[in-house]
Short mmCIF file of C-alpha atoms in Angstrom, two decimals:
data_model
loop_
_atom_site.label_atom_id
_atom_site.label_comp_id
_atom_site.label_asym_id
_atom_site.label_seq_id
_atom_site.Cartn_x
_atom_site.Cartn_y
_atom_site.Cartn_z
CA UNK A 235 86.00 -37.87 -79.75
CA UNK A 236 83.25 -35.81 -81.57
CA UNK A 237 81.10 -38.67 -81.02
CA UNK A 238 81.96 -38.97 -76.97
CA UNK A 239 80.84 -35.65 -77.10
CA UNK A 240 77.58 -35.74 -78.93
CA UNK A 241 76.89 -38.53 -76.03
CA UNK A 242 78.03 -36.49 -73.18
CA UNK A 243 75.48 -34.13 -73.82
CA UNK A 244 72.64 -36.58 -75.08
CA UNK A 245 73.22 -37.94 -71.31
CA UNK A 246 73.29 -34.50 -69.34
CA UNK A 247 70.08 -33.13 -71.50
CA UNK A 248 68.09 -36.86 -70.25
CA UNK A 249 69.08 -36.25 -67.21
CA UNK A 250 68.11 -32.41 -66.67
CA UNK A 251 64.73 -33.41 -68.58
CA UNK A 252 64.17 -36.24 -66.12
CA UNK A 253 65.44 -34.00 -62.87
CA UNK A 254 63.04 -31.15 -64.74
CA UNK A 255 59.92 -34.34 -64.21
CA UNK A 256 60.92 -35.31 -61.61
CA UNK A 257 59.76 -32.06 -59.23
CA UNK A 258 56.05 -32.51 -61.01
CA UNK A 259 54.39 -34.00 -58.25
CA UNK A 260 50.46 -34.86 -57.57
CA UNK A 261 50.95 -32.20 -55.73
CA UNK A 262 51.84 -29.11 -58.10
CA UNK A 263 49.88 -30.88 -60.58
CA UNK A 264 46.62 -30.24 -58.72
CA UNK A 265 47.72 -26.82 -57.40
CA UNK A 266 48.40 -25.95 -60.87
CA UNK A 267 45.19 -27.16 -62.07
CA UNK A 268 43.30 -25.46 -60.22
CA UNK A 269 44.88 -21.45 -60.14
CA UNK A 270 43.46 -22.40 -64.06
CA UNK A 271 39.80 -23.27 -62.97
CA UNK A 272 39.59 -20.03 -60.79
CA UNK A 273 41.12 -18.06 -63.19
CA UNK A 274 38.25 -19.27 -65.46
CA UNK A 275 35.69 -19.60 -63.53
CA UNK A 276 36.49 -15.95 -62.31
CA UNK A 277 36.43 -14.67 -66.17
CA UNK A 278 33.02 -16.13 -66.28
CA UNK A 279 31.51 -14.29 -63.61
CA UNK A 280 32.55 -11.32 -64.84
CA UNK A 281 31.15 -11.87 -68.45
CA UNK A 282 28.35 -12.83 -66.04
CA UNK A 283 27.97 -9.38 -63.98
CA UNK A 284 28.36 -7.27 -67.04
CA UNK A 285 25.44 -9.12 -68.99
CA UNK A 286 23.14 -8.36 -65.76
CA UNK A 287 21.93 -5.30 -65.94
CA UNK A 288 21.98 -3.07 -62.28
CA UNK A 289 19.41 -3.00 -59.43
CA UNK A 290 19.41 0.01 -57.93
CA UNK A 291 19.95 -0.11 -53.95
CA UNK A 292 17.28 -0.28 -51.65
CA UNK A 293 17.50 2.97 -48.88
CA UNK A 294 16.50 1.21 -45.39
CA UNK A 295 12.94 2.79 -43.64
CA UNK A 296 13.10 4.61 -41.16
CA UNK A 297 12.42 2.73 -37.15
CA UNK A 298 12.66 -1.11 -39.81
CA UNK A 299 15.37 -4.05 -37.49
CA UNK A 300 14.73 -2.25 -34.21
CA UNK A 301 12.31 -3.11 -31.12
CA UNK A 302 9.42 -1.41 -30.63
CA UNK A 303 9.04 0.73 -27.76
CA UNK A 304 6.27 2.24 -25.42
CA UNK A 305 8.37 4.69 -23.55
CA UNK A 306 10.00 6.28 -26.60
CA UNK A 307 9.66 10.24 -26.81
CA UNK A 308 6.96 12.27 -29.14
CA UNK A 309 9.69 13.73 -30.89
CA UNK A 310 11.51 10.33 -31.95
CA UNK A 311 8.13 8.43 -32.44
CA UNK A 312 6.09 11.61 -34.74
CA UNK A 313 10.27 11.50 -36.30
CA UNK A 314 9.48 7.40 -36.50
CA UNK A 315 13.07 6.88 -35.24
CA UNK A 316 14.37 4.58 -32.81
CA UNK A 317 14.28 6.61 -29.64
CA UNK A 318 17.47 6.23 -27.30
CA UNK A 319 14.92 6.04 -24.86
CA UNK A 320 18.53 8.22 -22.27
CA UNK A 321 16.87 11.23 -19.81
CA UNK A 322 16.12 13.53 -19.26
CA UNK A 323 16.99 14.24 -23.12
CA UNK A 324 17.46 10.99 -25.20
CA UNK A 325 20.24 10.49 -28.17
CA UNK A 326 18.34 11.95 -31.47
CA UNK A 327 17.12 15.00 -29.48
CA UNK A 328 20.06 16.32 -28.27
CA UNK A 329 21.48 16.00 -31.45
CA UNK A 330 18.84 18.11 -32.69
CA UNK A 331 17.98 20.27 -30.65
CA UNK A 332 14.73 20.14 -29.78
CA UNK A 333 12.69 19.75 -26.12
CA UNK A 334 12.33 15.42 -25.36
CA UNK A 335 9.55 14.77 -23.96
CA UNK A 336 8.60 11.52 -22.71
CA UNK A 337 4.95 9.97 -22.09
CA UNK A 338 3.61 9.29 -18.73
CA UNK A 339 4.28 5.83 -18.20
CA UNK A 340 2.91 3.71 -15.40
CA UNK A 341 6.64 1.92 -15.62
CA UNK A 342 10.00 3.08 -14.76
CA UNK A 343 11.81 4.36 -16.86
CA UNK A 344 15.01 2.13 -18.04
CA UNK A 345 17.64 1.37 -15.65
CA UNK A 346 15.71 3.62 -13.38
CA UNK A 347 15.22 2.36 -9.47
CA UNK A 348 12.50 2.40 -7.92
CA UNK A 349 12.41 5.00 -4.69
CA UNK A 350 10.63 3.59 -1.52
CA UNK A 351 7.02 4.56 -0.13
CA UNK A 352 7.33 6.74 2.98
CA UNK A 353 6.06 5.06 5.83
CA UNK A 354 2.50 4.68 7.04
CA UNK A 355 0.89 3.59 9.68
CA UNK A 356 -1.36 0.73 9.25
CA UNK A 357 -4.64 0.96 9.09
CA UNK A 358 -7.01 -1.59 10.61
CA UNK A 359 -10.33 -1.55 11.08
CA UNK A 360 -10.20 -1.46 14.78
CA UNK A 361 -7.88 1.73 13.96
CA UNK A 362 -11.07 3.36 12.75
CA UNK A 363 -13.03 2.00 15.93
CA UNK A 364 -10.78 3.11 18.41
CA UNK A 365 -10.80 6.74 16.89
CA UNK A 366 -14.24 7.02 16.61
CA UNK A 367 -15.01 5.89 19.65
CA UNK A 368 -12.02 8.66 20.93
CA UNK A 369 -13.97 11.53 18.85
CA UNK A 370 -16.89 10.54 20.95
CA UNK A 371 -16.50 9.40 24.44
CA UNK A 372 -13.08 8.48 25.20
CA UNK A 373 -11.29 12.33 25.07
CA UNK A 374 -10.38 12.65 28.35
CA UNK A 375 -12.83 14.05 30.03
CA UNK A 376 -10.99 16.98 32.82
CA UNK A 377 -11.24 19.78 32.17
CA UNK A 378 -14.31 20.16 31.94
CA UNK A 379 -16.22 21.14 28.85
CA UNK A 380 -13.01 20.17 26.37
CA UNK A 381 -14.16 18.31 24.15
CA UNK A 382 -14.26 21.12 21.24
CA UNK A 383 -10.18 20.74 21.97
CA UNK A 384 -9.75 17.48 22.14
CA UNK A 385 -11.43 17.79 18.71
CA UNK A 386 -9.21 20.13 17.17
CA UNK A 387 -6.62 17.61 19.19
CA UNK A 388 -7.59 15.05 16.47
CA UNK A 389 -7.43 17.16 13.51
CA UNK A 390 -3.49 17.55 14.12
CA UNK A 391 -3.27 13.54 14.74
CA UNK A 392 -2.66 12.80 11.17
CA UNK A 393 0.74 14.88 11.11
CA UNK A 394 2.30 13.41 14.05
CA UNK A 395 1.99 9.84 14.39
CA UNK A 396 3.26 9.54 18.05
CA UNK A 397 -0.56 11.45 18.65
CA UNK A 398 -2.57 9.46 16.66
CA UNK A 399 -1.57 6.65 18.69
CA UNK A 400 -2.11 8.19 22.28
CA UNK A 401 -4.99 9.07 21.02
CA UNK A 402 -5.94 5.42 19.63
CA UNK A 403 -4.13 3.49 22.59
CA UNK A 404 -6.11 6.02 25.06
CA UNK A 405 -9.22 4.93 23.18
CA UNK A 406 -8.47 1.64 22.49
CA UNK A 407 -7.82 1.04 26.88
CA UNK A 408 -11.12 2.79 27.80
CA UNK A 409 -13.25 1.01 24.95
CA UNK A 410 -11.99 -2.09 27.47
CA UNK A 411 -13.41 -1.17 30.11
CA UNK A 412 -16.89 -1.28 28.90
CA UNK A 413 -17.03 -3.83 25.74
CA UNK A 414 -17.20 -7.68 25.66
CA UNK A 415 -13.39 -7.81 24.04
CA UNK A 416 -10.39 -6.96 25.78
CA UNK A 417 -8.37 -4.25 24.17
CA UNK A 418 -5.99 -4.17 25.90
CA UNK A 419 -2.93 -6.12 23.14
CA UNK A 420 -4.04 -3.59 20.84
CA UNK A 421 -4.05 -0.42 23.50
CA UNK A 422 -0.56 -2.04 24.97
CA UNK A 423 0.96 -1.36 21.84
CA UNK A 424 -0.03 1.24 20.41
CA UNK A 425 0.92 3.26 23.59
CA UNK A 426 4.55 1.41 23.16
CA UNK A 427 4.22 2.92 19.51
CA UNK A 428 3.42 6.10 21.02
CA UNK A 429 5.70 6.39 23.77
CA UNK A 430 8.20 5.84 21.34
CA UNK A 431 7.85 8.19 19.33
CA UNK A 432 7.40 10.87 21.93
CA UNK A 433 10.48 10.48 22.94
CA UNK A 434 11.90 11.18 19.35
CA UNK A 435 10.37 14.21 19.14
CA UNK A 436 11.05 14.79 22.56
CA UNK A 437 14.96 14.87 21.21
CA UNK A 438 13.90 17.90 18.01
CA UNK A 439 13.04 21.49 19.33
CA UNK A 440 9.62 22.92 18.52
CA UNK A 441 9.31 23.89 15.30
CA UNK A 442 5.73 25.48 15.63
CA UNK A 443 2.75 26.20 17.99
CA UNK A 444 1.97 22.84 15.99
CA UNK A 445 4.51 21.08 17.51
CA UNK A 446 3.91 22.05 20.49
CA UNK A 447 0.56 20.81 21.01
CA UNK A 448 1.15 17.48 20.13
CA UNK A 449 3.04 16.63 22.62
CA UNK A 450 1.39 18.32 24.75
CA UNK A 451 -1.32 16.26 23.47
CA UNK A 452 0.09 12.52 23.51
CA UNK A 453 1.18 13.26 27.13
CA UNK A 454 -2.35 13.79 28.54
CA UNK A 455 -3.74 11.47 26.23
CA UNK A 456 -0.66 8.87 27.53
CA UNK A 457 -1.13 10.18 30.88
CA UNK A 458 -5.58 9.30 31.34
CA UNK A 459 -4.63 5.88 29.42
CA UNK A 460 -2.48 4.93 32.65
CA UNK A 461 -5.08 5.51 35.19
CA UNK A 462 -6.94 3.12 32.81
CA UNK A 463 -4.79 0.48 33.33
CA UNK A 464 -5.05 -2.11 35.81
CA UNK A 465 -1.42 -2.13 36.30
CA UNK A 466 -0.92 1.76 35.26
CA UNK A 467 -0.76 3.10 39.16
CA UNK A 468 3.03 3.97 38.33
CA UNK A 469 2.56 4.91 34.59
CA UNK A 470 0.17 7.16 35.86
CA UNK A 471 2.63 9.01 38.56
CA UNK A 472 5.12 9.22 35.68
CA UNK A 473 3.53 10.30 33.01
CA UNK A 474 2.15 13.39 35.65
CA UNK A 475 4.85 14.05 36.24
CA UNK A 476 6.02 14.14 31.98
CA UNK A 477 2.64 15.63 31.52
CA UNK A 478 3.52 18.78 34.04
CA UNK A 479 7.58 18.79 32.85
CA UNK A 480 6.15 19.37 28.95
CA UNK A 481 3.93 21.83 30.10
CA UNK A 482 6.19 24.31 31.72
CA UNK A 483 8.76 24.11 28.89
CA UNK A 484 7.12 23.40 25.64
CA UNK A 485 3.76 25.46 25.96
CA UNK A 486 5.61 28.63 25.86
CA UNK A 487 2.86 30.87 24.41
CA UNK A 488 -0.12 29.89 26.04
CA UNK A 489 -2.41 32.48 24.42
CA UNK A 490 -2.22 31.03 20.81
CA UNK A 491 -1.85 27.14 22.25
CA UNK A 492 -5.04 25.10 21.70
CA UNK A 493 -4.04 23.85 25.63
CA UNK A 494 -4.41 27.69 26.47
CA UNK A 495 -7.37 27.07 29.21
CA UNK A 496 -5.54 24.45 30.26
CA UNK A 497 -4.52 25.50 33.79
CA UNK A 498 -4.66 24.54 37.25
CA UNK A 499 -7.69 26.79 38.18
CA UNK A 500 -10.06 25.26 35.11
CA UNK A 501 -9.16 21.34 36.14
CA UNK A 502 -10.71 23.08 39.76
CA UNK A 503 -13.44 24.78 37.81
CA UNK A 504 -14.03 22.06 36.22
CA UNK A 505 -14.54 19.92 38.57
CA UNK A 506 -16.88 22.19 40.29
CA UNK A 507 -19.46 21.14 36.76
CA UNK A 508 -19.45 17.69 38.29
CA UNK A 509 -19.99 17.86 41.68
CA UNK A 510 -23.40 17.19 43.19
CA UNK A 511 -25.11 19.39 45.84
CA UNK A 512 -24.46 17.13 48.76
CA UNK A 513 -22.54 18.51 51.50
CA UNK A 514 -21.74 15.58 54.04
CA UNK A 515 -20.34 12.65 53.16
CA UNK A 516 -23.07 8.97 54.02
CA UNK A 517 -20.82 7.64 56.70
CA UNK A 518 -19.03 10.44 58.07
CA UNK A 519 -16.63 7.34 60.37
CA UNK A 520 -15.13 5.98 57.48
CA UNK A 521 -13.28 9.69 57.02
CA UNK A 522 -12.59 8.88 61.07
CA UNK A 523 -11.48 5.01 59.96
CA UNK A 524 -9.06 7.02 57.66
CA UNK A 525 -7.34 9.50 59.75
CA UNK A 526 -6.54 6.78 62.45
CA UNK A 527 -5.08 4.80 59.75
CA UNK A 528 -2.77 7.14 58.79
CA UNK A 529 -1.66 8.08 62.71
CA UNK A 530 -0.45 4.44 62.36
CA UNK A 531 1.96 4.91 59.05
CA UNK A 532 3.45 8.00 60.77
CA UNK A 533 6.23 6.44 62.20
CA UNK A 534 7.62 4.24 58.17
CA UNK A 535 7.49 7.57 56.85
CA UNK A 536 11.12 8.43 57.47
CA UNK A 537 11.58 10.80 54.55
CA UNK A 538 10.64 14.80 53.69
CA UNK A 539 8.44 13.41 50.29
CA UNK A 540 6.87 10.90 52.35
CA UNK A 541 5.68 13.27 56.06
CA UNK A 542 4.81 16.09 53.46
CA UNK A 543 2.36 12.95 51.71
CA UNK A 544 1.21 11.97 54.90
CA UNK A 545 0.66 15.61 56.15
CA UNK A 546 -1.71 16.65 52.72
CA UNK A 547 -3.51 13.39 52.97
CA UNK A 548 -4.23 13.90 56.73
CA UNK A 549 -5.00 17.92 55.76
CA UNK A 550 -7.94 17.15 53.21
CA UNK A 551 -9.59 13.98 55.44
CA UNK A 552 -10.49 17.12 57.88
CA UNK A 553 -11.57 19.20 55.27
CA UNK A 554 -13.76 16.77 53.89
CA UNK A 555 -15.18 16.24 57.54
CA UNK A 556 -16.27 19.76 57.07
CA UNK A 557 -17.38 20.43 53.60
CA UNK A 558 -16.93 17.14 51.43
CA UNK A 559 -17.17 19.76 48.06
CA UNK A 560 -13.89 21.67 49.06
CA UNK A 561 -11.47 18.69 50.10
CA UNK A 562 -12.96 16.64 46.69
CA UNK A 563 -11.38 19.88 44.60
CA UNK A 564 -8.35 19.77 46.73
CA UNK A 565 -7.76 16.26 45.09
CA UNK A 566 -7.12 18.24 41.74
CA UNK A 567 -3.42 19.47 43.19
CA UNK A 568 -3.04 16.69 44.83
CA UNK A 569 -2.60 14.34 41.81
CA UNK A 570 0.43 16.80 41.53
CA UNK A 571 2.22 16.12 44.73
CA UNK A 572 4.97 13.52 43.28
CA UNK A 573 5.28 16.68 40.09
CA UNK A 574 7.27 19.18 43.30
CA UNK A 575 9.66 16.69 44.57
CA UNK A 576 12.81 17.17 43.72
CA UNK A 577 14.45 13.88 41.22
CA UNK A 578 16.06 12.05 44.13
CA UNK A 579 13.16 12.58 46.15
CA UNK A 580 11.01 11.29 43.51
CA UNK A 581 13.25 8.32 42.83
CA UNK A 582 13.58 7.32 46.12
CA UNK A 583 9.29 8.34 46.90
CA UNK A 584 8.59 5.21 43.18
CA UNK A 585 10.83 2.97 44.51
CA UNK A 586 9.20 -0.23 44.73
CA UNK A 587 10.98 -1.09 47.87
CA UNK A 588 9.96 2.25 49.43
CA UNK A 589 6.87 0.66 51.38
CA UNK A 590 6.20 3.23 53.48
CA UNK A 591 5.04 5.36 50.13
CA UNK A 592 3.26 2.02 48.67
CA UNK A 593 1.15 2.59 51.88
CA UNK A 594 0.79 6.31 51.47
CA UNK A 595 -0.51 5.85 48.34
CA UNK A 596 -2.21 3.57 48.71
CA UNK A 597 -4.55 5.63 50.76
CA UNK A 598 -4.56 8.05 48.98
CA UNK A 599 -5.93 6.22 46.29
CA UNK A 600 -9.39 5.47 48.66
CA UNK A 601 -9.50 8.20 50.13
CA UNK A 602 -9.72 10.13 46.28
CA UNK A 603 -12.76 7.48 45.53
CA UNK A 604 -14.59 8.18 48.49
CA UNK A 605 -15.06 11.31 48.05
CA UNK A 606 -15.09 10.80 43.64
CA UNK A 607 -18.17 8.36 44.32
CA UNK A 608 -19.30 10.45 47.51
CA UNK A 609 -19.53 13.59 44.84
CA UNK A 610 -19.63 12.93 41.06
CA UNK A 611 -21.51 8.51 41.70
CA UNK A 612 -21.28 7.89 38.17
CA UNK A 613 -21.00 10.62 36.56
CA UNK A 614 -21.47 9.14 32.91
CA UNK A 615 -19.04 6.69 31.68
CA UNK A 616 -16.11 8.61 32.38
CA UNK A 617 -16.44 8.17 35.78
CA UNK A 618 -17.96 4.58 35.78
CA UNK A 619 -15.07 2.73 36.74
CA UNK A 620 -12.95 4.21 38.73
CA UNK A 621 -14.33 1.49 41.52
CA UNK A 622 -12.56 -1.27 39.18
CA UNK A 623 -9.71 0.33 38.87
CA UNK A 624 -9.17 1.99 42.21
CA UNK A 625 -9.39 -1.42 43.40
CA UNK A 626 -7.50 -3.40 41.08
CA UNK A 627 -4.57 -0.96 41.96
CA UNK A 628 -4.76 -0.73 46.15
CA UNK A 629 -5.20 -4.64 45.64
CA UNK A 630 -1.81 -5.14 43.93
CA UNK A 631 0.09 -2.39 46.17
CA UNK A 632 -0.58 -5.90 48.63
CA UNK A 633 0.22 -7.77 47.31
CA UNK A 634 3.30 -6.19 46.64
CA UNK A 635 4.39 -5.54 50.84
CA UNK A 636 6.31 -8.34 52.86
CA UNK A 637 4.19 -9.75 55.70
CA UNK A 638 5.54 -6.82 57.74
CA UNK A 639 3.89 -4.39 56.19
CA UNK A 640 0.10 -5.77 55.58
CA UNK A 641 -0.72 -4.84 58.63
CA UNK A 642 -0.49 -1.59 57.16
CA UNK A 643 -3.08 -1.90 55.10
CA UNK A 644 -5.86 -3.36 56.55
CA UNK A 645 -7.96 -0.33 55.96
CA UNK A 646 -7.51 0.82 52.30
CA UNK A 647 -8.00 -3.16 51.40
CA UNK A 648 -10.37 -4.06 53.49
CA UNK A 649 -11.79 -0.33 51.69
CA UNK A 650 -11.45 -1.40 48.17
CA UNK A 651 -13.36 -4.52 48.57
CA UNK A 652 -16.65 -2.57 48.09
CA UNK A 653 -15.69 1.21 47.88
CA UNK A 654 -18.82 1.58 47.77
CA UNK A 655 -19.22 3.10 51.59
CA UNK A 656 -19.91 7.26 50.72
#
């Protein structure tokens, strides 16, 4: 029995030993080997580290390792440190309580948007020529001796774009009448710009006397430009009315205005400077024919404005038989007849379908040209083109009338062909 127990103990011991050996898998063996190897290596490195002398750590050099910048502030440049380039002061200057000053630069600051420049008028060589022509010759000829006033108006134009456009438009249109080149397209473009700018300005109150003078100068320039345009008759009448409106509403202190001498009396006295010493017209028969033509128009004039207009023309024609000089001077206020009309009368008179008014305007143009050519001749280049413009305006009226009204235009159209009837 003792032998059996001894044999079982040996078997149990062998089984336990076998189970223990069976847990020693290849993986476990590798793991144990690796741990042992790492522990050994760590001990070797520790020993080497103890034998190697320690090297002191180098301090970082200021500015090294950073991207150089040319836009840093002066303080950071002097200290040789990286500037954060913050505006209005960088981080370093704010931390140290220093005044942060940046060098002037042509480049925009970081994250700073470019501010667009104020709009400017595009200036070209033709504009310079137009401006010179205005100063020398194209300034409005009435009233006489007002060239100094227009020099002052030209000096205002650099502050008022609409005034500059108006003066250039007038000069371009005037130059077209004498130059071989046609500047009418440029003149029209400048005119449109001037009218738009003037309308915008009129929607705002005048802050100073210069504001009022600029508006007044612009409307006068636009009025005279329309008198140089072959198709500008109705524009001329409209501008005359605008001239009167601005004169009576904006020029409140005539004593301080550069246009203080622009009165009805000054226009009449200015015209006297041009009038040559002549007592009668060369062809008095032209006046008789004019009066006869007016009598044929009388039945057409149904409205108050038309009848008053015809009456004024008849009075001036009769005066010309006695004193052509006085008749010419009376033509100056006759230009403003449409200004005295009410809004309804003006709208009716200038309606293209008001054929009676169109015929009256044609007679007015011819009578005015007769008197101008009789006493002014071609005094200077200011009046040299009057004949051509009058011919164009009268011819345009004749073409716009229906067949039934052509007979009332026989005399004006006949005179417009030659016009040298004085």
